[in-house]
Short mmCIF file of C-alpha atoms in Angstrom, two decimals:
data_model
loop_
_atom_site.label_atom_id
_atom_site.label_comp_id
_atom_site.label_asym_id
_atom_site.label_seq_id
_atom_site.Cartn_x
_atom_site.Cartn_y
_atom_site.Cartn_z
CA MET A 84 -99.66 -5.59 65.11
CA ASN A 85 -98.58 -3.33 62.25
CA SER A 86 -100.41 -4.32 59.07
CA PRO A 87 -100.27 -2.81 55.60
CA PRO A 88 -103.21 -1.21 53.86
CA ALA A 89 -105.39 -3.51 51.82
CA SER A 90 -103.67 -2.67 48.54
CA PRO A 91 -99.97 -1.81 48.98
CA GLY A 92 -99.09 0.31 45.98
CA ASP A 93 -95.99 -1.37 44.59
CA THR A 94 -96.83 -4.99 45.41
CA ILE A 95 -97.81 -7.44 42.66
CA LYS A 96 -101.36 -8.49 43.55
CA SER A 97 -101.43 -11.64 41.44
CA GLU A 98 -98.97 -13.28 43.85
CA PRO A 99 -100.45 -12.73 47.31
CA ASP A 100 -98.08 -14.94 49.30
CA TYR A 101 -95.19 -12.73 50.40
CA GLY A 102 -94.77 -13.82 53.99
CA ASP A 103 -96.44 -12.92 57.25
CA TYR A 104 -96.88 -9.64 59.09
CA ILE A 105 -96.02 -10.02 62.77
CA ASP A 106 -96.20 -7.95 65.93
CA ASP A 107 -93.37 -5.51 66.58
CA LEU A 108 -92.59 -7.26 69.86
CA ASP A 109 -91.64 -10.43 67.98
CA LEU A 110 -88.70 -8.69 66.31
CA ASN A 111 -85.26 -9.37 67.66
CA VAL A 112 -83.18 -6.52 69.09
CA ALA A 113 -81.01 -6.14 66.00
CA GLU A 114 -84.03 -5.60 63.78
CA CYS A 115 -85.52 -3.07 66.19
CA GLU A 116 -82.28 -1.08 65.97
CA TYR A 117 -82.36 -1.51 62.20
CA ARG A 118 -85.84 0.03 62.07
CA ASP A 119 -84.40 3.21 63.59
CA LEU A 120 -82.26 3.61 60.48
CA TYR A 121 -85.47 3.97 58.47
CA THR A 122 -87.51 6.12 60.82
CA ALA A 123 -84.96 8.52 62.36
CA PRO A 124 -84.97 12.08 60.96
CA ASP A 125 -81.57 11.49 59.38
CA GLY A 126 -82.51 8.01 58.16
CA SER A 127 -81.40 7.35 54.62
CA TYR A 128 -82.44 3.74 53.96
CA LEU A 129 -84.79 2.90 51.14
CA PRO A 130 -87.86 1.01 52.40
CA ILE A 131 -88.45 -2.16 50.40
CA THR A 132 -91.60 -4.28 50.31
CA ILE A 133 -91.55 -8.05 49.86
CA GLY A 134 -93.18 -8.61 46.48
CA GLU A 135 -92.09 -5.23 45.14
CA LEU A 136 -90.95 -5.03 41.53
CA LEU A 137 -87.81 -2.93 41.04
CA ASN A 138 -86.61 -1.58 37.70
CA GLY A 139 -89.43 -3.43 35.99
CA ARG A 140 -87.82 -6.85 36.37
CA TYR A 141 -86.49 -7.65 39.87
CA LEU A 142 -89.16 -9.14 42.16
CA VAL A 143 -88.10 -8.92 45.83
CA GLU A 144 -88.54 -12.30 47.57
CA HIS A 145 -86.73 -11.98 50.94
CA LYS A 146 -84.09 -10.05 52.86
CA LEU A 147 -80.54 -11.36 53.21
CA SER A 148 -78.90 -8.88 55.60
CA TRP A 149 -78.09 -5.24 56.25
CA SER A 150 -75.16 -3.06 57.23
CA GLY A 151 -74.41 0.59 57.74
CA ARG A 152 -74.16 1.31 54.02
CA TYR A 153 -76.73 -0.93 52.36
CA THR A 154 -79.40 -3.59 52.62
CA LEU A 155 -79.23 -6.91 50.74
CA TRP A 156 -82.31 -8.55 49.22
CA LEU A 157 -82.83 -11.81 47.38
CA ALA A 158 -84.89 -11.15 44.26
CA ARG A 159 -86.06 -13.00 41.19
CA ASP A 160 -84.98 -11.60 37.82
CA LEU A 161 -88.17 -12.07 35.81
CA ASP A 162 -86.41 -11.41 32.50
CA ASN A 163 -84.09 -14.38 32.97
CA ASP A 164 -86.02 -16.43 35.55
CA ARG A 165 -83.15 -16.56 38.01
CA PHE A 166 -82.35 -15.40 41.53
CA VAL A 167 -80.13 -12.36 42.05
CA THR A 168 -79.01 -10.29 45.03
CA LEU A 169 -79.95 -6.61 45.15
CA LYS A 170 -77.58 -4.37 47.08
CA VAL A 171 -79.57 -1.24 47.95
CA PHE A 172 -77.30 1.59 49.06
CA VAL A 173 -78.16 4.38 51.46
CA ASP A 174 -79.05 7.72 49.93
CA GLY A 175 -75.99 9.41 48.46
CA ASP A 176 -73.80 6.31 48.08
CA HIS A 177 -74.22 5.66 44.39
CA GLY A 178 -72.34 2.37 44.23
CA GLN A 179 -70.42 3.71 41.24
CA HIS A 180 -67.04 2.89 42.76
CA GLU A 181 -67.91 -0.76 43.34
CA LEU A 182 -69.26 -1.06 39.80
CA CYS A 183 -66.08 0.55 38.43
CA ILE A 184 -63.87 -1.90 40.34
CA ALA A 185 -65.99 -4.79 39.04
CA GLY A 186 -65.43 -3.54 35.50
CA ARG A 187 -61.67 -3.51 36.01
CA ILE A 188 -61.76 -7.03 37.41
CA ARG A 189 -63.78 -8.34 34.48
CA LYS A 190 -61.35 -6.83 32.00
CA ARG A 191 -58.32 -8.31 33.75
CA CYS A 192 -59.69 -11.70 34.82
CA ASN A 193 -59.61 -14.26 32.03
CA LYS A 194 -60.06 -17.27 34.31
CA PRO A 195 -63.73 -18.29 34.73
CA ALA A 196 -62.95 -20.11 37.98
CA SER A 197 -61.35 -16.99 39.48
CA ARG A 198 -64.28 -14.82 38.43
CA ALA A 199 -66.77 -17.32 39.86
CA ALA A 200 -65.18 -16.89 43.30
CA LEU A 201 -65.98 -13.15 43.26
CA ALA A 202 -69.41 -11.60 43.83
CA LEU A 203 -69.26 -9.00 41.06
CA PRO A 204 -72.17 -6.70 40.20
CA CYS A 205 -73.59 -7.18 36.71
CA ASP A 206 -75.99 -4.23 36.62
CA ARG A 207 -76.81 -0.97 38.38
CA PHE A 208 -79.87 1.23 38.44
CA ILE A 209 -81.10 4.21 40.44
CA TRP A 210 -84.31 4.50 42.45
CA SER A 211 -85.53 8.06 43.00
CA PRO A 212 -88.81 9.06 44.66
CA SER A 213 -91.09 11.01 42.39
CA GLY A 214 -91.36 14.65 43.34
CA VAL A 215 -88.42 14.55 45.80
CA ALA A 216 -85.31 16.28 44.50
CA GLY A 217 -81.80 15.30 45.49
CA VAL A 218 -82.63 11.80 46.76
CA ASP A 219 -81.52 8.69 44.95
CA HIS A 220 -80.52 5.17 45.88
CA ALA A 221 -78.13 3.13 43.80
CA ILE A 222 -79.00 -0.56 43.50
CA LEU A 223 -76.41 -3.09 42.35
CA VAL A 224 -77.43 -6.45 40.91
CA LEU A 225 -75.17 -9.27 42.13
CA PRO A 226 -75.10 -13.07 41.93
CA PRO A 227 -77.41 -14.88 44.38
CA MET A 228 -75.80 -15.06 47.80
CA GLY A 229 -76.22 -17.10 50.92
CA PRO A 230 -75.37 -15.96 54.44
CA ASN A 231 -72.12 -14.14 55.05
CA LEU A 232 -69.63 -15.44 57.60
CA ASP A 233 -70.80 -12.90 60.16
CA ASP A 234 -74.49 -13.76 59.82
CA SER A 235 -73.86 -17.50 59.69
CA LEU A 236 -71.65 -18.07 62.73
CA ASP A 237 -73.84 -20.89 64.04
CA THR A 238 -74.08 -22.44 60.57
CA CYS A 239 -70.34 -22.06 60.10
CA LEU A 240 -69.53 -23.78 63.39
CA LYS A 241 -71.80 -26.68 62.47
CA LYS A 242 -69.57 -27.25 59.49
CA SER A 243 -66.57 -29.45 60.07
CA LEU A 244 -63.13 -27.92 60.46
CA GLN A 245 -62.35 -29.45 57.08
CA GLN A 246 -65.16 -27.41 55.50
CA ARG A 247 -64.08 -24.25 57.29
CA MET A 248 -60.46 -24.70 56.21
CA SER A 249 -61.68 -25.31 52.67
CA ALA A 250 -63.53 -21.98 52.81
CA ALA A 251 -60.38 -20.28 54.11
CA LYS A 252 -58.31 -21.70 51.27
CA GLN A 253 -60.92 -20.66 48.71
CA LEU A 254 -60.81 -17.15 50.16
CA LEU A 255 -57.03 -17.10 49.92
CA VAL A 256 -57.17 -18.22 46.28
CA ALA A 257 -59.72 -15.47 45.53
CA LEU A 258 -57.50 -12.91 47.26
CA LYS A 259 -54.47 -14.10 45.30
CA GLY A 260 -56.42 -13.63 42.06
CA LEU A 261 -57.50 -10.16 43.12
CA HIS A 262 -53.92 -9.17 43.94
CA GLU A 263 -52.67 -10.53 40.62
CA MET A 264 -55.10 -8.08 39.02
CA ARG A 265 -53.46 -5.29 41.08
CA ILE A 266 -56.62 -4.76 43.15
CA VAL A 267 -56.47 -4.22 46.93
CA HIS A 268 -59.71 -5.36 48.57
CA GLY A 269 -59.41 -2.87 51.40
CA ASP A 270 -62.16 -4.14 53.72
CA LEU A 271 -61.80 -7.90 54.12
CA ASN A 272 -64.04 -9.02 56.98
CA PRO A 273 -66.73 -11.67 57.57
CA GLU A 274 -69.43 -9.61 55.82
CA ALA A 275 -67.39 -9.68 52.60
CA VAL A 276 -67.47 -13.50 52.38
CA THR A 277 -70.70 -15.34 51.55
CA TRP A 278 -71.58 -19.01 51.25
CA ASN A 279 -73.19 -20.30 48.09
CA VAL A 280 -76.71 -21.74 48.29
CA SER A 281 -77.38 -23.29 44.88
CA PRO A 282 -80.28 -25.54 46.14
CA ILE A 283 -82.56 -22.48 46.05
CA LEU A 284 -81.67 -21.33 42.55
CA LYS A 285 -84.30 -23.32 40.62
CA THR A 286 -87.11 -23.22 43.16
CA THR A 287 -90.60 -21.81 42.89
CA ARG A 288 -91.72 -19.41 45.60
CA ASP A 289 -93.53 -22.16 47.51
CA GLN A 290 -90.45 -24.39 47.35
CA PHE A 291 -88.22 -21.48 48.35
CA TYR A 292 -90.36 -20.68 51.41
CA HIS A 293 -90.40 -24.37 52.31
CA LEU A 294 -86.58 -24.38 52.35
CA VAL A 295 -85.87 -21.11 54.16
CA GLY A 296 -89.13 -20.17 55.86
CA ARG A 297 -91.70 -17.50 55.10
CA PRO A 298 -90.64 -13.86 55.49
CA ARG A 299 -91.53 -12.40 58.90
CA LYS A 300 -92.09 -8.68 58.60
CA VAL A 301 -93.50 -5.51 60.14
CA TYR A 302 -95.12 -2.88 57.95
CA LEU A 303 -93.33 0.49 57.69
CA GLU A 304 -95.71 3.35 57.07
CA PRO A 305 -94.74 6.08 54.61
CA SER A 306 -93.30 9.20 56.25
CA SER A 307 -91.14 12.21 55.52
CA ASN A 308 -88.14 10.26 56.84
CA ASN A 309 -88.40 7.47 54.26
CA HIS A 310 -89.35 9.41 51.12
CA TYR A 311 -93.07 8.76 51.78
CA LYS A 312 -92.56 5.20 50.57
CA GLU A 313 -94.01 2.18 52.32
CA GLY A 314 -91.83 -0.79 53.13
CA ASP A 315 -91.37 -3.94 55.16
CA LEU A 316 -89.05 -4.38 58.10
CA VAL A 317 -88.05 -7.98 57.41
CA GLU A 318 -86.10 -10.45 59.49
CA PRO A 319 -83.21 -11.83 57.42
CA ILE A 320 -83.31 -15.34 56.03
CA ALA A 321 -82.07 -17.97 58.46
CA PHE A 322 -80.59 -20.44 55.98
CA PRO A 323 -80.78 -24.07 57.15
CA PRO A 324 -77.28 -25.58 57.34
CA ASP A 325 -78.15 -28.33 54.87
CA ILE A 326 -78.61 -25.89 51.97
CA VAL A 327 -75.50 -23.82 52.75
CA GLU A 328 -72.76 -25.19 50.53
CA GLY A 329 -69.05 -25.43 51.22
CA THR A 330 -68.11 -22.93 48.52
CA ILE A 331 -67.77 -19.18 49.05
CA ARG A 332 -67.63 -15.89 47.18
CA LEU A 333 -65.63 -12.77 48.00
CA GLY A 334 -67.50 -9.50 47.55
CA ASN A 335 -68.05 -6.01 49.00
CA PHE A 336 -65.66 -4.05 46.80
CA HIS A 337 -66.85 -0.63 48.00
CA SER A 338 -63.42 0.08 49.54
CA SER A 339 -61.31 -1.68 46.90
CA ILE A 340 -58.65 0.32 45.09
CA GLN A 341 -56.05 0.00 42.39
CA ALA A 342 -52.73 -0.90 44.06
CA GLY A 343 -50.94 2.31 44.99
CA GLU A 344 -54.06 4.47 44.80
CA PRO A 345 -54.22 6.74 47.89
CA VAL A 346 -57.26 6.96 50.15
CA ALA A 347 -58.23 9.83 52.42
CA ASN A 348 -58.80 7.72 55.54
CA THR A 349 -56.27 4.90 55.79
CA ALA A 350 -58.04 3.32 58.77
CA GLU A 351 -61.49 3.05 57.20
CA GLN A 352 -62.08 -0.66 57.74
CA GLU A 353 -63.95 -2.78 60.25
CA PHE A 354 -61.81 -2.29 63.32
CA GLN A 355 -60.92 -5.82 64.36
CA TYR A 356 -59.76 -6.77 60.85
CA CYS A 357 -57.80 -3.58 60.16
CA ALA A 358 -54.03 -3.99 59.83
CA PRO A 359 -52.27 -1.91 62.52
CA GLU A 360 -50.16 0.05 60.03
CA ARG A 361 -53.38 1.42 58.52
CA MET A 362 -54.19 2.86 61.96
CA HIS A 363 -50.84 4.66 61.64
CA ASN A 364 -51.48 6.48 58.36
CA VAL A 365 -50.13 3.78 56.01
CA GLN A 366 -52.14 3.30 52.83
CA PRO A 367 -54.09 0.04 52.18
CA SER A 368 -52.04 -2.58 50.39
CA PHE A 369 -51.84 -6.25 49.49
CA ALA A 370 -50.08 -6.67 52.85
CA SER A 371 -52.94 -5.09 54.81
CA ASP A 372 -55.34 -7.46 53.03
CA MET A 373 -53.18 -10.35 54.21
CA TRP A 374 -53.36 -9.17 57.82
CA SER A 375 -57.15 -9.16 57.51
CA PHE A 376 -57.11 -12.61 55.91
CA THR A 377 -54.91 -14.02 58.68
CA TYR A 378 -57.29 -12.72 61.33
CA LEU A 379 -60.28 -14.21 59.52
CA PHE A 380 -58.40 -17.48 58.94
CA ALA A 381 -57.76 -17.81 62.68
CA GLN A 382 -61.45 -17.13 63.36
CA LEU A 383 -62.52 -19.89 60.95
CA TYR A 384 -60.06 -22.25 62.63
CA ALA A 385 -61.37 -21.56 66.14
CA ASP A 386 -63.83 -23.98 67.70
CA ASP A 387 -65.98 -21.12 69.02
CA GLY A 388 -65.72 -18.85 65.97
CA GLU A 389 -64.50 -15.99 68.13
CA PRO A 390 -61.77 -13.55 67.02
CA LEU A 391 -58.23 -14.42 68.06
CA PHE A 392 -57.69 -11.19 69.99
CA GLY A 393 -60.31 -10.07 72.48
CA GLY A 394 -61.67 -6.66 73.31
CA ARG A 395 -63.30 -3.84 71.42
CA GLY A 396 -61.70 -0.48 70.72
CA PRO A 397 -58.52 0.13 72.74
CA GLY A 398 -58.98 -3.25 74.42
CA HIS A 399 -58.52 -4.95 71.06
CA ILE A 400 -55.27 -3.08 70.41
CA GLY A 401 -54.09 -3.99 73.90
CA SER A 402 -54.88 -7.67 73.30
CA MET A 403 -53.07 -7.57 69.95
CA ILE A 404 -49.95 -6.07 71.55
CA CYS A 405 -50.04 -8.54 74.43
CA HIS A 406 -49.87 -11.47 72.00
CA LEU A 407 -47.73 -10.04 69.20
CA GLY A 408 -45.52 -7.51 70.95
CA GLN A 409 -45.34 -3.75 70.93
CA PHE A 410 -45.73 -1.70 67.78
CA PRO A 411 -42.57 -0.47 66.02
CA LYS A 412 -41.25 2.73 67.58
CA GLU A 413 -41.31 4.35 64.11
CA TRP A 414 -45.11 4.35 64.31
CA ARG A 415 -45.11 6.67 67.31
CA GLY A 416 -46.89 9.91 66.53
CA GLN A 417 -48.55 8.47 63.40
CA TYR A 418 -51.71 7.08 65.01
CA VAL A 419 -54.79 8.32 63.19
CA GLY A 420 -57.36 6.40 65.20
CA ALA A 421 -59.37 3.46 64.00
CA CYS A 422 -62.85 3.39 62.56
CA CYS A 423 -65.36 1.32 64.45
CA ASP A 424 -68.62 -0.25 63.40
CA PHE A 425 -70.49 -0.26 66.70
CA ASP A 426 -73.47 1.52 65.14
CA GLY A 427 -73.15 0.12 61.66
CA PHE A 428 -71.22 3.05 60.22
CA TYR A 429 -67.46 3.13 59.67
CA GLY A 430 -66.15 6.46 60.81
CA LYS A 431 -69.30 7.43 62.71
CA HIS A 432 -67.09 8.00 65.74
CA ASP A 433 -63.92 10.09 65.77
CA GLY A 434 -61.59 7.13 66.03
CA ILE A 435 -60.73 4.79 68.87
CA GLY A 436 -59.14 6.78 71.67
CA GLN A 437 -55.62 8.12 71.74
CA ALA A 438 -52.38 6.25 71.25
CA GLN A 439 -50.82 5.02 74.49
CA ASP A 440 -47.08 5.26 75.12
CA TRP A 441 -46.86 1.62 76.11
CA TRP A 442 -48.10 0.53 72.68
CA TYR A 443 -44.70 1.29 71.21
CA LYS A 444 -41.29 -0.29 71.72
CA ASP A 445 -38.88 1.13 74.30
CA ASP A 446 -41.67 2.59 76.40
CA LEU A 447 -43.18 -0.31 78.32
CA ASP A 448 -42.58 0.20 82.00
CA PRO A 449 -40.83 -3.00 83.21
CA TYR A 450 -42.82 -2.84 86.43
CA ARG A 451 -46.02 -3.06 84.41
CA LEU A 452 -45.10 -6.59 83.35
CA ASP A 453 -44.65 -7.59 86.99
CA PHE A 454 -48.12 -6.43 87.97
CA GLU A 455 -49.87 -7.25 84.68
CA PRO A 456 -48.19 -10.40 83.32
CA HIS A 457 -51.01 -10.82 80.78
CA LEU A 458 -49.37 -7.97 78.84
CA ASN A 459 -46.81 -10.49 77.64
CA THR A 460 -49.00 -13.45 76.68
CA PRO A 461 -47.71 -16.00 74.17
CA LEU A 462 -49.69 -16.39 70.95
CA GLU A 463 -50.00 -20.06 71.89
CA ASP A 464 -52.35 -19.10 74.72
CA ALA A 465 -54.75 -17.37 72.35
CA LEU A 466 -54.79 -20.44 70.10
CA GLU A 467 -55.39 -22.83 72.99
CA ARG A 468 -58.34 -20.74 74.19
CA ARG A 469 -59.94 -20.92 70.76
CA LYS A 470 -59.09 -24.59 70.13
CA PRO A 471 -58.44 -26.43 73.41
CA ASP A 472 -57.73 -29.82 71.79
CA ILE A 473 -55.00 -28.58 69.46
CA THR A 474 -51.97 -30.89 69.28
CA TRP A 475 -48.38 -29.70 69.65
CA GLY A 476 -47.60 -30.38 66.00
CA GLU A 477 -50.69 -28.56 64.75
CA MET A 478 -49.91 -25.69 67.11
CA GLN A 479 -46.49 -25.24 65.48
CA LEU A 480 -48.04 -25.15 62.01
CA MET A 481 -50.63 -22.56 63.06
CA LEU A 482 -48.06 -20.41 64.85
CA SER A 483 -45.86 -20.42 61.77
CA ILE A 484 -48.77 -19.29 59.58
CA LEU A 485 -50.06 -16.66 61.99
CA ARG A 486 -46.66 -15.09 62.59
CA LYS A 487 -46.12 -14.74 58.85
CA GLY A 488 -49.48 -13.03 58.44
CA PHE A 489 -49.26 -10.92 61.60
CA HIS A 490 -45.84 -9.41 60.91
CA TYR A 491 -45.92 -5.73 61.84
CA ASP A 492 -43.70 -4.83 58.89
CA PRO A 493 -45.95 -4.93 55.78
CA LYS A 494 -42.91 -5.55 53.58
CA LYS A 495 -42.14 -8.74 55.50
CA ARG A 496 -45.72 -9.99 55.69
CA ILE A 497 -46.39 -13.08 53.60
CA THR A 498 -48.28 -12.67 50.30
CA ALA A 499 -51.31 -14.68 49.24
CA ALA A 500 -49.31 -16.51 46.56
CA HIS A 501 -46.49 -17.36 48.97
CA LEU A 502 -48.88 -18.56 51.67
CA LEU A 503 -50.60 -20.91 49.23
CA ALA A 504 -47.18 -22.38 48.42
CA ASN A 505 -45.95 -22.33 52.03
CA PRO A 506 -45.05 -25.85 53.30
CA ASP A 507 -46.65 -25.30 56.72
CA PHE A 508 -49.90 -24.03 55.19
CA LYS A 509 -49.97 -26.92 52.72
CA THR A 510 -49.32 -29.42 55.51
CA LEU A 511 -52.18 -27.99 57.58
CA MET A 512 -54.52 -28.13 54.60
CA ASP A 513 -53.44 -31.71 53.87
CA MET A 514 -54.28 -32.65 57.47
CA TYR A 515 -57.90 -31.68 56.76
CA GLY A 516 -58.07 -33.05 53.26
CA VAL A 517 -58.18 -29.64 51.59
#
């Protein structure tokens, strides 16, 4: 078992109960891989210790989640006696862009309800190791968050379809508000959407641990790879379903842009949720956000929580084409690849393969359809796989919504405002009391 020294340097000693140190073998596979991001020679994560006090006021209580660019921690703001989320970026990503976007949103958003649906940072500070030049970690302070949709698949599926459709509608309303402020989200995916967990907000530490469980952690020894700073490798909170509310927040604005602002890599988004035109050198837009929303909407609707189109990498593109048809021939020669997130980093690989001729109109060999009939699979089949008990009437409503959101032409893709007012969408929401 890896245990810390008797007196960890940055831990508050007057509050000894900060979870339990466990044996390495008790960690799940994901956390073992996560540890590599701290200990590899090129590791750039900031080790954090449960009970550590950051910036003189934020007491770290537990870990929420992690991704290729940051770790998320639930902390107590001692100055205001409230929970906050700390978003700790990898070395070199200063979080300035996300803070700048948040500032624009605050200036333009005069509706408290709209702002409440967005997880906007309220503060930012920098952690730098003493005596180590050129290393700094930006830390954003955000509202307290629950699990994101990706982390909470089991919790999400335990919610009724009515609750999941309510979350989808809330997300659409938040996206509409963002677009009215002329902001393109740019990376809408399950990690960007979090459930609210207000039952924890007024708890003491003992009450908090009683609700979510004590932190399980492995001690990380200081080394040259982690700025000679000790830390804890902590399993994320497993929120019980009964404290996960039915309301959500939209966050992760690290890729958000002012509408019309160009980006260097148009395809820099989690692969499965990336609009196909962005893979063909078209800039992010309100329309590409709506493609991502439609894909996430279909996932929330599914009984199994699985994405509508199967496959990873080229297999995903193939599945998309099989259900929606070939890409426009005008896209030929414009394919720039697609960023993947297999290892937690967008763009870590050099794109997903090469474009195939059969992806584009006028080039599908007719004999291919004879031998591979699945290449022309109705969208209905994908829906029936994800929701076997769907009725004919509900199927027609869903098909109408999906086809409007999955239009290959961004100019013809439905907007957030129009979808909220769309009769078929409203009928579907009415069916579930949303």
